[in-house]
Structure formats: structure tokens, C-alpha cells
JSON list of C-alpha atoms in Angstrom, two decimals:
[
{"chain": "A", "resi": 146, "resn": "UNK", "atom": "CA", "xyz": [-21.03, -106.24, 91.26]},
{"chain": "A", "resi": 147, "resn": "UNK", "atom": "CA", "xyz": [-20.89, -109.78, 89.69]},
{"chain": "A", "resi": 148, "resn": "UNK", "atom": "CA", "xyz": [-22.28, -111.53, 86.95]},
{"chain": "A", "resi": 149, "resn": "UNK", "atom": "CA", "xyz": [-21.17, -114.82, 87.24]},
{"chain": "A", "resi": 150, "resn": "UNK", "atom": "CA", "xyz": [-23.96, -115.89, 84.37]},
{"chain": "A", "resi": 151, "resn": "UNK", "atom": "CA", "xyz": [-22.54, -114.48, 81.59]},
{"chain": "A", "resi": 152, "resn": "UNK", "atom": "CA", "xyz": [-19.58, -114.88, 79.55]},
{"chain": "A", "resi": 153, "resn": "UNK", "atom": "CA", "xyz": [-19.41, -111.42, 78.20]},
{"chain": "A", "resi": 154, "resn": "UNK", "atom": "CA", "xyz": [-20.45, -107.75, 78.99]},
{"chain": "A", "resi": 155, "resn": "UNK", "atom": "CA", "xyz": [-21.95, -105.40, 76.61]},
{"chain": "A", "resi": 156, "resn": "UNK", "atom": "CA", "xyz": [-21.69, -101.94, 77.72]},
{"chain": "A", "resi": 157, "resn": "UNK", "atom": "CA", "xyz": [-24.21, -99.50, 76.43]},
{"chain": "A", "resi": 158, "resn": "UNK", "atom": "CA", "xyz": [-23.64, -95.66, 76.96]},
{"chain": "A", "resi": 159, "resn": "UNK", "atom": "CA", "xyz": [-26.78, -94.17, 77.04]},
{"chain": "A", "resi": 160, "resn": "UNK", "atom": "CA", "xyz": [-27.04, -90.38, 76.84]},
{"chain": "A", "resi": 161, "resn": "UNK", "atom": "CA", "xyz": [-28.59, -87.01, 75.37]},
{"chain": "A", "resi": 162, "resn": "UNK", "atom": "CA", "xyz": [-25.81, -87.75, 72.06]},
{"chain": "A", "resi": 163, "resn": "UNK", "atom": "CA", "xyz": [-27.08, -91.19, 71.64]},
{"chain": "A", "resi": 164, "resn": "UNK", "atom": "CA", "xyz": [-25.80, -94.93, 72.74]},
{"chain": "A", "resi": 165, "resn": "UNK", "atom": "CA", "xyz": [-22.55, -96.36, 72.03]},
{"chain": "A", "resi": 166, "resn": "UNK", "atom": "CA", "xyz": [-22.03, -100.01, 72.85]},
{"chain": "A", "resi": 167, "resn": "UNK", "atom": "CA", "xyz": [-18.44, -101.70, 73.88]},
{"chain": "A", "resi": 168, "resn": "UNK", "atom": "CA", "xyz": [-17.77, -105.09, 74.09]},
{"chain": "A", "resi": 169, "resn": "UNK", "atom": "CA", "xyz": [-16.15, -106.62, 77.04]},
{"chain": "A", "resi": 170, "resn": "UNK", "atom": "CA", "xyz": [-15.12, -109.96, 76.22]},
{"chain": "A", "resi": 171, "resn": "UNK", "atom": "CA", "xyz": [-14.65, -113.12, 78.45]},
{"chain": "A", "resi": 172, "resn": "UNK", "atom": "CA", "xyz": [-14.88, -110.54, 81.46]},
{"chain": "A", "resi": 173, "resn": "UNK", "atom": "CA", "xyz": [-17.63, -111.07, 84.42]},
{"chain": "A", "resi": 174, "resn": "UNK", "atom": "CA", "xyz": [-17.54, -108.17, 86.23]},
{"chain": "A", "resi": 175, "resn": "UNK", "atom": "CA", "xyz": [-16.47, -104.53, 85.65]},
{"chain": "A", "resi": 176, "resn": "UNK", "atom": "CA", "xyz": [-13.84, -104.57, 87.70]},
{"chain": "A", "resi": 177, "resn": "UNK", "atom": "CA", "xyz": [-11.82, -107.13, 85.30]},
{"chain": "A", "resi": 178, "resn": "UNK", "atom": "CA", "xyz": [-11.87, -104.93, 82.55]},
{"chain": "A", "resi": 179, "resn": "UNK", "atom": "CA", "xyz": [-9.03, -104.30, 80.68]},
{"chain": "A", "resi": 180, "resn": "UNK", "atom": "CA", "xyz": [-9.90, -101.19, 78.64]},
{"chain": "A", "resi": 181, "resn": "UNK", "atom": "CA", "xyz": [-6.76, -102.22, 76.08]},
{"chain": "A", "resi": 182, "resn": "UNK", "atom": "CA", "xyz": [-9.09, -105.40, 75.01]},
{"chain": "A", "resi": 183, "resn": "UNK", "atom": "CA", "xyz": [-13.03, -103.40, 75.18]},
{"chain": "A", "resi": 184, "resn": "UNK", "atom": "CA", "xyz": [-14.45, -102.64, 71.96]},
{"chain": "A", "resi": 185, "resn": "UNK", "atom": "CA", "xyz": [-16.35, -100.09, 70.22]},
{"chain": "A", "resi": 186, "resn": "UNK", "atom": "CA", "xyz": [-18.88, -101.96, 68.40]},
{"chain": "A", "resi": 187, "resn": "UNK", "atom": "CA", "xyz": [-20.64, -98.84, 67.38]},
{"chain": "A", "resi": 188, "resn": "UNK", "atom": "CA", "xyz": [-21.88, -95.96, 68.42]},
{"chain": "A", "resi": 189, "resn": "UNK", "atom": "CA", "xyz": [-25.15, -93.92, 67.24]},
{"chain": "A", "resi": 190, "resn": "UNK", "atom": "CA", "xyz": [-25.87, -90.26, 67.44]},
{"chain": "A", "resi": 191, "resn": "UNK", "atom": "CA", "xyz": [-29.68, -89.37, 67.83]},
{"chain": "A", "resi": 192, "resn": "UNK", "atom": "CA", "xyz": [-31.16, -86.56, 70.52]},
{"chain": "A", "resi": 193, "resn": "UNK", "atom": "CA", "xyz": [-34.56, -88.66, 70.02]},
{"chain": "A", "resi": 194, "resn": "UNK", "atom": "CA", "xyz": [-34.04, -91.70, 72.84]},
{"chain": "A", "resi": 195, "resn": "UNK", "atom": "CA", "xyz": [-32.68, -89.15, 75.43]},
{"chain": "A", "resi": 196, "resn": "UNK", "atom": "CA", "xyz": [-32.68, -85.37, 76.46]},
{"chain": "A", "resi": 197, "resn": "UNK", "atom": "CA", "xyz": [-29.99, -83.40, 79.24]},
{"chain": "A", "resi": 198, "resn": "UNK", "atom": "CA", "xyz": [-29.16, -87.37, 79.25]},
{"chain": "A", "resi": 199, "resn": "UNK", "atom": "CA", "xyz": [-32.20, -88.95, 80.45]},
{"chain": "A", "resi": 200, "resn": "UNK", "atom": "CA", "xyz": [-34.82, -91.00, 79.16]},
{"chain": "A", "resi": 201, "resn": "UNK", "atom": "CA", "xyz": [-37.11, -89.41, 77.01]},
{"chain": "A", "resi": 202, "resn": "UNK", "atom": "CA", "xyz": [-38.36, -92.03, 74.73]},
{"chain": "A", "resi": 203, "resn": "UNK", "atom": "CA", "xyz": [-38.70, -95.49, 75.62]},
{"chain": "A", "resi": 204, "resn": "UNK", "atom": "CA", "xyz": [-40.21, -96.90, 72.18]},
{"chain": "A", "resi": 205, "resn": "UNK", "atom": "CA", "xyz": [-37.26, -95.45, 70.39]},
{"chain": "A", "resi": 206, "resn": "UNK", "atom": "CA", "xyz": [-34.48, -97.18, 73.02]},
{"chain": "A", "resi": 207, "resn": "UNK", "atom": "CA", "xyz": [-36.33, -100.16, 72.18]},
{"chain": "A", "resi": 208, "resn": "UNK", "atom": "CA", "xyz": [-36.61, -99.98, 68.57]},
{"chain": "A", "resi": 209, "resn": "UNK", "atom": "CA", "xyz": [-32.07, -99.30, 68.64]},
{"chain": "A", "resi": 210, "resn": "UNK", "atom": "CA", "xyz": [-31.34, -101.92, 71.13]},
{"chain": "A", "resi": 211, "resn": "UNK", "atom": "CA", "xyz": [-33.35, -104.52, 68.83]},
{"chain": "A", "resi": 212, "resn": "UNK", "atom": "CA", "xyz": [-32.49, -103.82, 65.96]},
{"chain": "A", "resi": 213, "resn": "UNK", "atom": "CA", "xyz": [-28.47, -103.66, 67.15]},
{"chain": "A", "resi": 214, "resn": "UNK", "atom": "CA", "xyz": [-28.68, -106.56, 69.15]},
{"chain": "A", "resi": 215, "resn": "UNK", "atom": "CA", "xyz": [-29.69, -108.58, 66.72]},
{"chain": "A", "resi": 216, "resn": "UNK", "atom": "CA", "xyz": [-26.82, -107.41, 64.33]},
{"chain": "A", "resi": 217, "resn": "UNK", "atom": "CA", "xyz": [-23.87, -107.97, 66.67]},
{"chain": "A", "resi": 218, "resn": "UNK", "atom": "CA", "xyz": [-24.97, -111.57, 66.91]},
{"chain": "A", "resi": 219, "resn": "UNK", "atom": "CA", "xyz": [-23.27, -112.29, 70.36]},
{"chain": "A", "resi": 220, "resn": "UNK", "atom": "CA", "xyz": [-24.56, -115.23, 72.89]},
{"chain": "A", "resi": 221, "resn": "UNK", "atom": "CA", "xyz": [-24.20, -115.24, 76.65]},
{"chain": "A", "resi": 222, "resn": "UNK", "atom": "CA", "xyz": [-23.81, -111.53, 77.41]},
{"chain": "A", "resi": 223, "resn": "UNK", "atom": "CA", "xyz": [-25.55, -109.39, 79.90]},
{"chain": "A", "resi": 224, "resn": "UNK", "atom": "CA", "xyz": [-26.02, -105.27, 79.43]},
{"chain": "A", "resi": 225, "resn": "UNK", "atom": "CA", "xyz": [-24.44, -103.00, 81.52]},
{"chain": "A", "resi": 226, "resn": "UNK", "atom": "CA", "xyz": [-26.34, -99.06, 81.02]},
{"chain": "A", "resi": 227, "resn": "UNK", "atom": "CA", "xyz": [-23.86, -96.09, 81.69]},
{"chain": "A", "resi": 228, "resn": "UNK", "atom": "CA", "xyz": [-26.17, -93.34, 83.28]},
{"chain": "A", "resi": 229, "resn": "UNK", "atom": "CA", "xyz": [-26.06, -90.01, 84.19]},
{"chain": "A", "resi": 230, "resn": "UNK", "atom": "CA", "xyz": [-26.35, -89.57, 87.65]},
{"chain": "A", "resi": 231, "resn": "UNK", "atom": "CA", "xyz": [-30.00, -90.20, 89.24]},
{"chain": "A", "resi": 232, "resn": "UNK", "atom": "CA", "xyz": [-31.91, -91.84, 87.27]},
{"chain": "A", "resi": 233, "resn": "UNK", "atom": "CA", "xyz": [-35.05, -93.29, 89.66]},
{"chain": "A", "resi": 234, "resn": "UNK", "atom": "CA", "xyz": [-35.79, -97.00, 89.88]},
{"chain": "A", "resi": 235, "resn": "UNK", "atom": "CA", "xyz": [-38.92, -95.98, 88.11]},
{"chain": "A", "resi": 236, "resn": "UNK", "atom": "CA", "xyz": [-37.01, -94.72, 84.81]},
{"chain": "A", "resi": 237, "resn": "UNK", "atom": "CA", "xyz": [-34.19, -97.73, 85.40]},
{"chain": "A", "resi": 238, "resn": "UNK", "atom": "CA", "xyz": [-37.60, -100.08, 85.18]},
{"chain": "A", "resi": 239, "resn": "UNK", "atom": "CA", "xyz": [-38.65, -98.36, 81.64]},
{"chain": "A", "resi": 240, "resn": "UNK", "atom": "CA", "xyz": [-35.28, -98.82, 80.27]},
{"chain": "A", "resi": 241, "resn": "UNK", "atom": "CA", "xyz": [-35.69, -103.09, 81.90]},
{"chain": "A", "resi": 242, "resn": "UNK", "atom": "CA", "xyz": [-39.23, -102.67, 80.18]},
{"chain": "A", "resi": 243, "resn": "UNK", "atom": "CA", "xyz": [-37.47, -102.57, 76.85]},
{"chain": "A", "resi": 244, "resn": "UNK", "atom": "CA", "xyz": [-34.51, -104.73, 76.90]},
{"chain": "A", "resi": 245, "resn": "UNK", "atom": "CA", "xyz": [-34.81, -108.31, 75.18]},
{"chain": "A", "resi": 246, "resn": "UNK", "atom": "CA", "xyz": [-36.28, -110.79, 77.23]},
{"chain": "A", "resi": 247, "resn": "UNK", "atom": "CA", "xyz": [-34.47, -112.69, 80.06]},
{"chain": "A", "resi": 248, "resn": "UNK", "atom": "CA", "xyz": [-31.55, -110.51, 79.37]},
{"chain": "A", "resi": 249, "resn": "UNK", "atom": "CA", "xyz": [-30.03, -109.51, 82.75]},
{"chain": "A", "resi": 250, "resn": "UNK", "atom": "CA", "xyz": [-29.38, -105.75, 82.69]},
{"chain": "A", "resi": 251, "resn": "UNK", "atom": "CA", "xyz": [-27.66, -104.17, 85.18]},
{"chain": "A", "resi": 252, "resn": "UNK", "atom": "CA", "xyz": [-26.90, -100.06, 85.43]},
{"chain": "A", "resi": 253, "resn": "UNK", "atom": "CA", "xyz": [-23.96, -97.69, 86.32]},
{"chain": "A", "resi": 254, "resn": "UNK", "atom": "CA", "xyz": [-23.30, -94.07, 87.08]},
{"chain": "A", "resi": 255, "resn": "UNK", "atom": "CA", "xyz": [-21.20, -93.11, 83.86]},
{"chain": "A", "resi": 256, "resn": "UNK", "atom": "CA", "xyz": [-18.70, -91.27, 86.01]},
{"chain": "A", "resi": 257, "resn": "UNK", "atom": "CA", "xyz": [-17.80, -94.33, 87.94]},
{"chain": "A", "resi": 258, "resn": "UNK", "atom": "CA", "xyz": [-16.70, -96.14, 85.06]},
{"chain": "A", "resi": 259, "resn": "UNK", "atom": "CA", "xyz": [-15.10, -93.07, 83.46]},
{"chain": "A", "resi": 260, "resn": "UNK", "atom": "CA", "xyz": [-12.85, -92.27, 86.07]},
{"chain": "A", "resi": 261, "resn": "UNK", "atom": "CA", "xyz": [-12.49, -96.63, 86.21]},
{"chain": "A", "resi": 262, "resn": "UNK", "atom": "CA", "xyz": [-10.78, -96.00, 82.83]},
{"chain": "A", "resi": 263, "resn": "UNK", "atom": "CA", "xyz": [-8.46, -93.30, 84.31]},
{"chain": "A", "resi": 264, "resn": "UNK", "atom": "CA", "xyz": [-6.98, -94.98, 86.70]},
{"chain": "A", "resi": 265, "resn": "UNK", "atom": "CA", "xyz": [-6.44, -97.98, 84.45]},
{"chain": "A", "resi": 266, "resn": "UNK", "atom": "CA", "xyz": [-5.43, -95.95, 80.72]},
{"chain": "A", "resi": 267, "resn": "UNK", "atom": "CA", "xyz": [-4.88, -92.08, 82.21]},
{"chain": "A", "resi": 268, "resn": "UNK", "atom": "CA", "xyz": [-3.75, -91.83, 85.68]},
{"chain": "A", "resi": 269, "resn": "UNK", "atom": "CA", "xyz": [-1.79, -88.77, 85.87]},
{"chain": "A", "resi": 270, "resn": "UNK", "atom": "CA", "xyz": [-3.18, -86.43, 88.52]},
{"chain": "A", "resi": 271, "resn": "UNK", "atom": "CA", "xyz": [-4.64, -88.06, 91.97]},
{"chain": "A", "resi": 272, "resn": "UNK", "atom": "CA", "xyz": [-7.15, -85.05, 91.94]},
{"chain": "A", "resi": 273, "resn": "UNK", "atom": "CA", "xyz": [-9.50, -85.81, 88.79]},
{"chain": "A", "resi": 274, "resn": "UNK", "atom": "CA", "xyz": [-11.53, -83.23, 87.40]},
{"chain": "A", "resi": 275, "resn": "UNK", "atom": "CA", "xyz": [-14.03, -84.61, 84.65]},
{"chain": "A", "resi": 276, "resn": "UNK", "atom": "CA", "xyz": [-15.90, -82.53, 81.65]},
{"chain": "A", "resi": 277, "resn": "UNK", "atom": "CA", "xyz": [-17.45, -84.73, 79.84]},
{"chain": "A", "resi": 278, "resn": "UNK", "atom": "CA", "xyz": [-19.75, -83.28, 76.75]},
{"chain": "A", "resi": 279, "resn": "UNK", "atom": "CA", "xyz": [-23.04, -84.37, 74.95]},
{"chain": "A", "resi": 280, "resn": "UNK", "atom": "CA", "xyz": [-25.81, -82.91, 72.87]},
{"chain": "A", "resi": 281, "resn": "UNK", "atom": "CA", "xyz": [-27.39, -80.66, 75.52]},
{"chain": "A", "resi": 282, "resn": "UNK", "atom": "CA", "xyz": [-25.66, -80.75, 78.44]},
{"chain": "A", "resi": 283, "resn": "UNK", "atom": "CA", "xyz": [-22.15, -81.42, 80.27]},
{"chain": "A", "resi": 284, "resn": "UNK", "atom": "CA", "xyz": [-21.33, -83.50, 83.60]},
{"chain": "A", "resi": 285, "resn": "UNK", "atom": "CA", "xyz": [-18.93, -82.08, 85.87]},
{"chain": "A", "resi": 286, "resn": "UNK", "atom": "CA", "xyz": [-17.62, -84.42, 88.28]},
{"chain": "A", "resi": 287, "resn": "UNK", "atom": "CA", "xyz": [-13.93, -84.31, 90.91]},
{"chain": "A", "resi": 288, "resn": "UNK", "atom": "CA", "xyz": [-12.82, -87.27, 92.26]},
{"chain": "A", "resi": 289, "resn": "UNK", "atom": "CA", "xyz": [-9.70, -87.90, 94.56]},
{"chain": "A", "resi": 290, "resn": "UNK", "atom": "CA", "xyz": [-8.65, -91.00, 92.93]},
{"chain": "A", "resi": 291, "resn": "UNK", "atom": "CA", "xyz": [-11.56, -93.74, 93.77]},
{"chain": "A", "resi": 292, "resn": "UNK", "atom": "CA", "xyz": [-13.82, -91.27, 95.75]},
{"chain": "A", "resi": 293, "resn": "UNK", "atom": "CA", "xyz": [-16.08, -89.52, 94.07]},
{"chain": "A", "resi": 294, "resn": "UNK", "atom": "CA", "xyz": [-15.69, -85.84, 95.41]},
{"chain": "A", "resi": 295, "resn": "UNK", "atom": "CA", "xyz": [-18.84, -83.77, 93.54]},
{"chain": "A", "resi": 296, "resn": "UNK", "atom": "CA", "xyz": [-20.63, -84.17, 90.64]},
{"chain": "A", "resi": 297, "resn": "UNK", "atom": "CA", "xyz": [-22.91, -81.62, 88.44]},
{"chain": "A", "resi": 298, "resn": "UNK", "atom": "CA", "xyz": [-24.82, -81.20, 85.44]},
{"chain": "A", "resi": 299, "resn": "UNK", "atom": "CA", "xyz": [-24.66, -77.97, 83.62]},
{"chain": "A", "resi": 300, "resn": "UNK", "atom": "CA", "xyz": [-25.66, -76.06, 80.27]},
{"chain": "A", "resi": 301, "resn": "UNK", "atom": "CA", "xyz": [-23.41, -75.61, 77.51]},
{"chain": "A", "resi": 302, "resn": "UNK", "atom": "CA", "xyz": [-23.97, -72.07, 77.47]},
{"chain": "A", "resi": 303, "resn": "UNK", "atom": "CA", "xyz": [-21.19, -70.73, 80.08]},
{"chain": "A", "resi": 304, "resn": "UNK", "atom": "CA", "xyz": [-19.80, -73.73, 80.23]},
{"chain": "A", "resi": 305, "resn": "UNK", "atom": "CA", "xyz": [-16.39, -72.61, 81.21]},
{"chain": "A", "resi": 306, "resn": "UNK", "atom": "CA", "xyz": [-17.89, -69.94, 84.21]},
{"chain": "A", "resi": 307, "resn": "UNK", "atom": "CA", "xyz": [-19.64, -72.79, 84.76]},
{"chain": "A", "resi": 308, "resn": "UNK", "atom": "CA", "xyz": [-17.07, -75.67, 85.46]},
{"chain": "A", "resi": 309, "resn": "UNK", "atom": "CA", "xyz": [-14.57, -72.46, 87.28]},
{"chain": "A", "resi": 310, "resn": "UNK", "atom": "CA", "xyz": [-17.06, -72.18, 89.86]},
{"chain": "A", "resi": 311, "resn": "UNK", "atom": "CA", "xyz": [-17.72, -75.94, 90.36]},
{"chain": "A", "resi": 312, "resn": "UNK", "atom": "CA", "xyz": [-13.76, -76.77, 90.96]},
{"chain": "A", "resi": 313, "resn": "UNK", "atom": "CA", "xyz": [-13.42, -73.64, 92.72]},
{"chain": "A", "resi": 314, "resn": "UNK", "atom": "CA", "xyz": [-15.88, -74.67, 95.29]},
{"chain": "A", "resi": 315, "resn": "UNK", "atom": "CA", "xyz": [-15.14, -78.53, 95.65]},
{"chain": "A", "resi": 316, "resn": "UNK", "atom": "CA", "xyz": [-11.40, -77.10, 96.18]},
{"chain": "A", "resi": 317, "resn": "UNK", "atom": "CA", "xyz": [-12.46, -74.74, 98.98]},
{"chain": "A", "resi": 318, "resn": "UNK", "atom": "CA", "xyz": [-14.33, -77.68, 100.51]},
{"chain": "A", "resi": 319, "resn": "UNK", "atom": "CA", "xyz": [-12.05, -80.52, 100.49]},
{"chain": "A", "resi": 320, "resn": "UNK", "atom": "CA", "xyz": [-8.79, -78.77, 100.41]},
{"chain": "A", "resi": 321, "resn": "UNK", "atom": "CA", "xyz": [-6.72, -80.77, 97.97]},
{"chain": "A", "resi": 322, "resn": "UNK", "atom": "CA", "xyz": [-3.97, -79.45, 96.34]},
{"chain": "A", "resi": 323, "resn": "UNK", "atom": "CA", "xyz": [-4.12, -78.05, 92.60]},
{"chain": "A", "resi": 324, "resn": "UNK", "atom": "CA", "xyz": [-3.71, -80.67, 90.08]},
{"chain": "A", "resi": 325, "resn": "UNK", "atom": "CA", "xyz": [-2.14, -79.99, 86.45]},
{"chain": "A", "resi": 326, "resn": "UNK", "atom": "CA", "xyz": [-4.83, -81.26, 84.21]},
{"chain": "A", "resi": 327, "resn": "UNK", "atom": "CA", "xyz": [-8.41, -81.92, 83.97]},
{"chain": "A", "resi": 328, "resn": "UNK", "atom": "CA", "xyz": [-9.87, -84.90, 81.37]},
{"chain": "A", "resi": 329, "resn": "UNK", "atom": "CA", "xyz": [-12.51, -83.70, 78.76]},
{"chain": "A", "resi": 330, "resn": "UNK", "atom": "CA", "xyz": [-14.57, -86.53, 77.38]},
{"chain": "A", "resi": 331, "resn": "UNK", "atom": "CA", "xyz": [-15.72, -86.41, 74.18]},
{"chain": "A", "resi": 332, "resn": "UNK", "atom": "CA", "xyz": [-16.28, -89.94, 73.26]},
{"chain": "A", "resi": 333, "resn": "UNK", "atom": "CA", "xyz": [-19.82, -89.60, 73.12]},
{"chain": "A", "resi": 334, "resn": "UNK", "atom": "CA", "xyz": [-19.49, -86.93, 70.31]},
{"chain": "A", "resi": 335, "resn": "UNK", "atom": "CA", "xyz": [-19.79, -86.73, 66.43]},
{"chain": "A", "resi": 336, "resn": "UNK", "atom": "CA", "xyz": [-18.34, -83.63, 65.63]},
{"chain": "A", "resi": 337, "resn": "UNK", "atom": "CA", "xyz": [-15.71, -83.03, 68.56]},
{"chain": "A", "resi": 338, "resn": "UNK", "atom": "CA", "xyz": [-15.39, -79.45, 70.53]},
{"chain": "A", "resi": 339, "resn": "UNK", "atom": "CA", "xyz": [-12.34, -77.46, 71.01]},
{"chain": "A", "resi": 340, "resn": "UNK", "atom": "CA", "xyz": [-11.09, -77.38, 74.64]},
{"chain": "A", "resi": 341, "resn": "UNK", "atom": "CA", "xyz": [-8.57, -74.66, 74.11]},
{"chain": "A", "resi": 342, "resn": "UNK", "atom": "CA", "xyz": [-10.33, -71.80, 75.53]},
{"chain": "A", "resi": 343, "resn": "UNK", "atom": "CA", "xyz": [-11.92, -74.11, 77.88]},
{"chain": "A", "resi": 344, "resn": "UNK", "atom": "CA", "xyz": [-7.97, -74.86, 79.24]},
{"chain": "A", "resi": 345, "resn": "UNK", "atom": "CA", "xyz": [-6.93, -71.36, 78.91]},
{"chain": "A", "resi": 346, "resn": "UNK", "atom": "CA", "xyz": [-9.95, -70.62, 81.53]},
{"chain": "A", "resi": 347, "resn": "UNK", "atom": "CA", "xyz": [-9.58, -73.18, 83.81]},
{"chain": "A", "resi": 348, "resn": "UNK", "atom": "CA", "xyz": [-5.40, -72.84, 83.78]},
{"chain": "A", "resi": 349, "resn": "UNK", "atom": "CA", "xyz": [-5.29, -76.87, 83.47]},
{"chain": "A", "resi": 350, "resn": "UNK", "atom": "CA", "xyz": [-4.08, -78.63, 81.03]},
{"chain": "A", "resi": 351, "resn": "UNK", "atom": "CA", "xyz": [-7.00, -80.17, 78.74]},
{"chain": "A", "resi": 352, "resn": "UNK", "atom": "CA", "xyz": [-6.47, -84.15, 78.58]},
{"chain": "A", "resi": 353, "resn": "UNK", "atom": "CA", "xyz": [-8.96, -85.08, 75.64]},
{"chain": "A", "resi": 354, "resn": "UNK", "atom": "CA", "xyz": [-10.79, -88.51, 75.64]},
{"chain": "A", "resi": 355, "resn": "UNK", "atom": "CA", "xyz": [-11.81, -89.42, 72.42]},
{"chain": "A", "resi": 356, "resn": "UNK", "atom": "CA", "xyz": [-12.67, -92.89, 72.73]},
{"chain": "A", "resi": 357, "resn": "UNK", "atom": "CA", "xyz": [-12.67, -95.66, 75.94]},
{"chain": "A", "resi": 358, "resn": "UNK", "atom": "CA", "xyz": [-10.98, -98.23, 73.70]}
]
């Protein structure tokens, strides 16, 4: 995916916790990121804009991006959404509805890009098993290094049955071999869980993200 228009990219992580917008400077396409130089600009924590990650409310999306926007004063950007998992072209065209005009906008499942900054910043385990945590809900996803094995949303309540029985049966379908760790997200979180018990269940290793910069 290129955007040869645009000087920089400004990376917006929509979600059920809120948005949090990085920087990408001088870069033109996500695959020239260099997660060492991406910035947290800011991040805000509100349930109103999205629920179990989804849009829920369009006029308050719009009312953040503008008034952010604005504020971080930058020229010659385009917006790049990080999404849960799908999102219909009608619900991608609400979120268009309210960006600033002629402002290219572009989207991207938020699991892609996470495991993107494994294999740059974390890349320990060629089997990686994702739990990353918001508001309402968790994403579950497995990849074997680029390829994205299974993905699943899930409660919090029983969230460690939960993710058991997802890498229990991805392993049982693709046959890969055990790995020693799985990576729990929790970037997109004020107050930040424990993943002790979580690791104890699981009998991996808990590798917390606390931040993509």
C-alpha cells in the first residue's frame, strides 16, 4: 500500500478504549516504518466513539479528530485507521464521512500492524500468539511469522479459558510447534492489567506491550 502524496503518516488507533495517534515521519508507506522513530502524539481514553471496538458514534469521532488535528498542526500527512477485524465498507465510509476534507484516509486490520511491530522491535518466537486488551473486549490472534494463522474476539470475562481454547485449537489445526511466549498488548490501556495469572494459565511466558514507540 503506497502513498506516494504525502510526506508523513498519522496513525490513528481506533478502538472500544479510545484513539491514540502516532506519528510516522518522512515515511510513505507502512512498510518503511521504523517503529524506533514513530511517535505517540497522544492518546485518549473514552468508551463513547466505539464499543467491542467498533464504531458506535460517528459525531463524537468527528468532534476528536477535529479538534486533535487541528492541535498537532502537521501539513502533508495522510491517516492511516487501525481496525479491528471486519469492519464493512459501509462503517469504513462513516469513519471517511468524518475525516477533514481532501484528507486521504486509508484503513488497516490492527493485528497486521501489531505483529508488523514484532517482527521489527520483538521477534522472539516464529509462532506469535497475540492478546491484546481494551475496554470491553480482547482480540486473539496466532500468526506464523507474516501469516496470519486465526484471529478472535472475545469477552473479558473468562478471558484466560477463553484464549486456552483458541491456541489450543489453532495448534491442533496447523501443527506448529509450542512457542515460549505469547505478547499481551496493552498499549491501548489507561490503567494496565496484570498478565500473571493469565501466563500461569496459558504456561507461556507473558511479553507485555506497553507502548508501539
Amino acid at each position: 500500500m503506497n502513498f506516494l502524496d504525502f510526506k508523513h503518516l498519522l496513525l490513528v488507533d481506533l478502538s472500544s478504549s479510545g484513539l491514540s495517534f502516532y506519528l510516522a515521519k518522512d515515511v510513505r508507506d507502512l512498510a518503511s516504518i521504523d517503529f524506533s522513530n514513530l511517535t505517540l502524539l497522544k492518546s485518549i481514553y473514552t468508551n463513547q466513539v466505539c464499543q467491542v471496538n467498533f464504531l458506535a458514534d460517528d459525531l463524537a469521532l468527528q468532534k476528536i479528530l477535529s479538534q486533535n488535528l487541528r492541535r498537532f498542526d502537521l501539513e502533508n500527512y495522510s491517516l492511516v485507521f487501525l481496525l479491528a477485524p471486519g469492519y464493512s465498507e459501509l462503517e469504513k465510509k462513516a469513519i471517511k464521512a468524518v475525516v477533514p476534507f481532501l484528507k486521504k484516509t486509508f484503513f488497516v486490520d490492527r493485528h497486521f500492524f501489531y505483529n508488523f511491530y514484532l517482527m521489527q522491535k520483538r521477534n522472539f518466537s516464529k509462532i506469535k500468539f497475540l492478546i491484546s486488551f481494551f475496554n470491553d473486549c480482547v482480540e486473539l490472534s496466532l500468526f506464523d511469522q507474516e501469516k496470519l494463522l486465526s484471529y478472535e474476539r472475545v469477552s473479558l470475562r473468562n478471558l484466560a479459558f477463553s484464549s486456552k481454547i483458541f491456541f489450543k485449537r489453532a495448534r491442533e489445526k496447523f501443527e506448529f510447534e509450542q512457542p515460549d511466549c505469547f505478547y499481551f498488548f496493552t498499549n491501548n490501556l489507561a490503567e494496565k492489567p496484570d498478565s500473571l495469572d493469565l501466563a500461569k494459565y496459558l504456561k507461556l511466558e507473558a511479553i507485555e506491550i506497553e507502548n508501539l514507540c
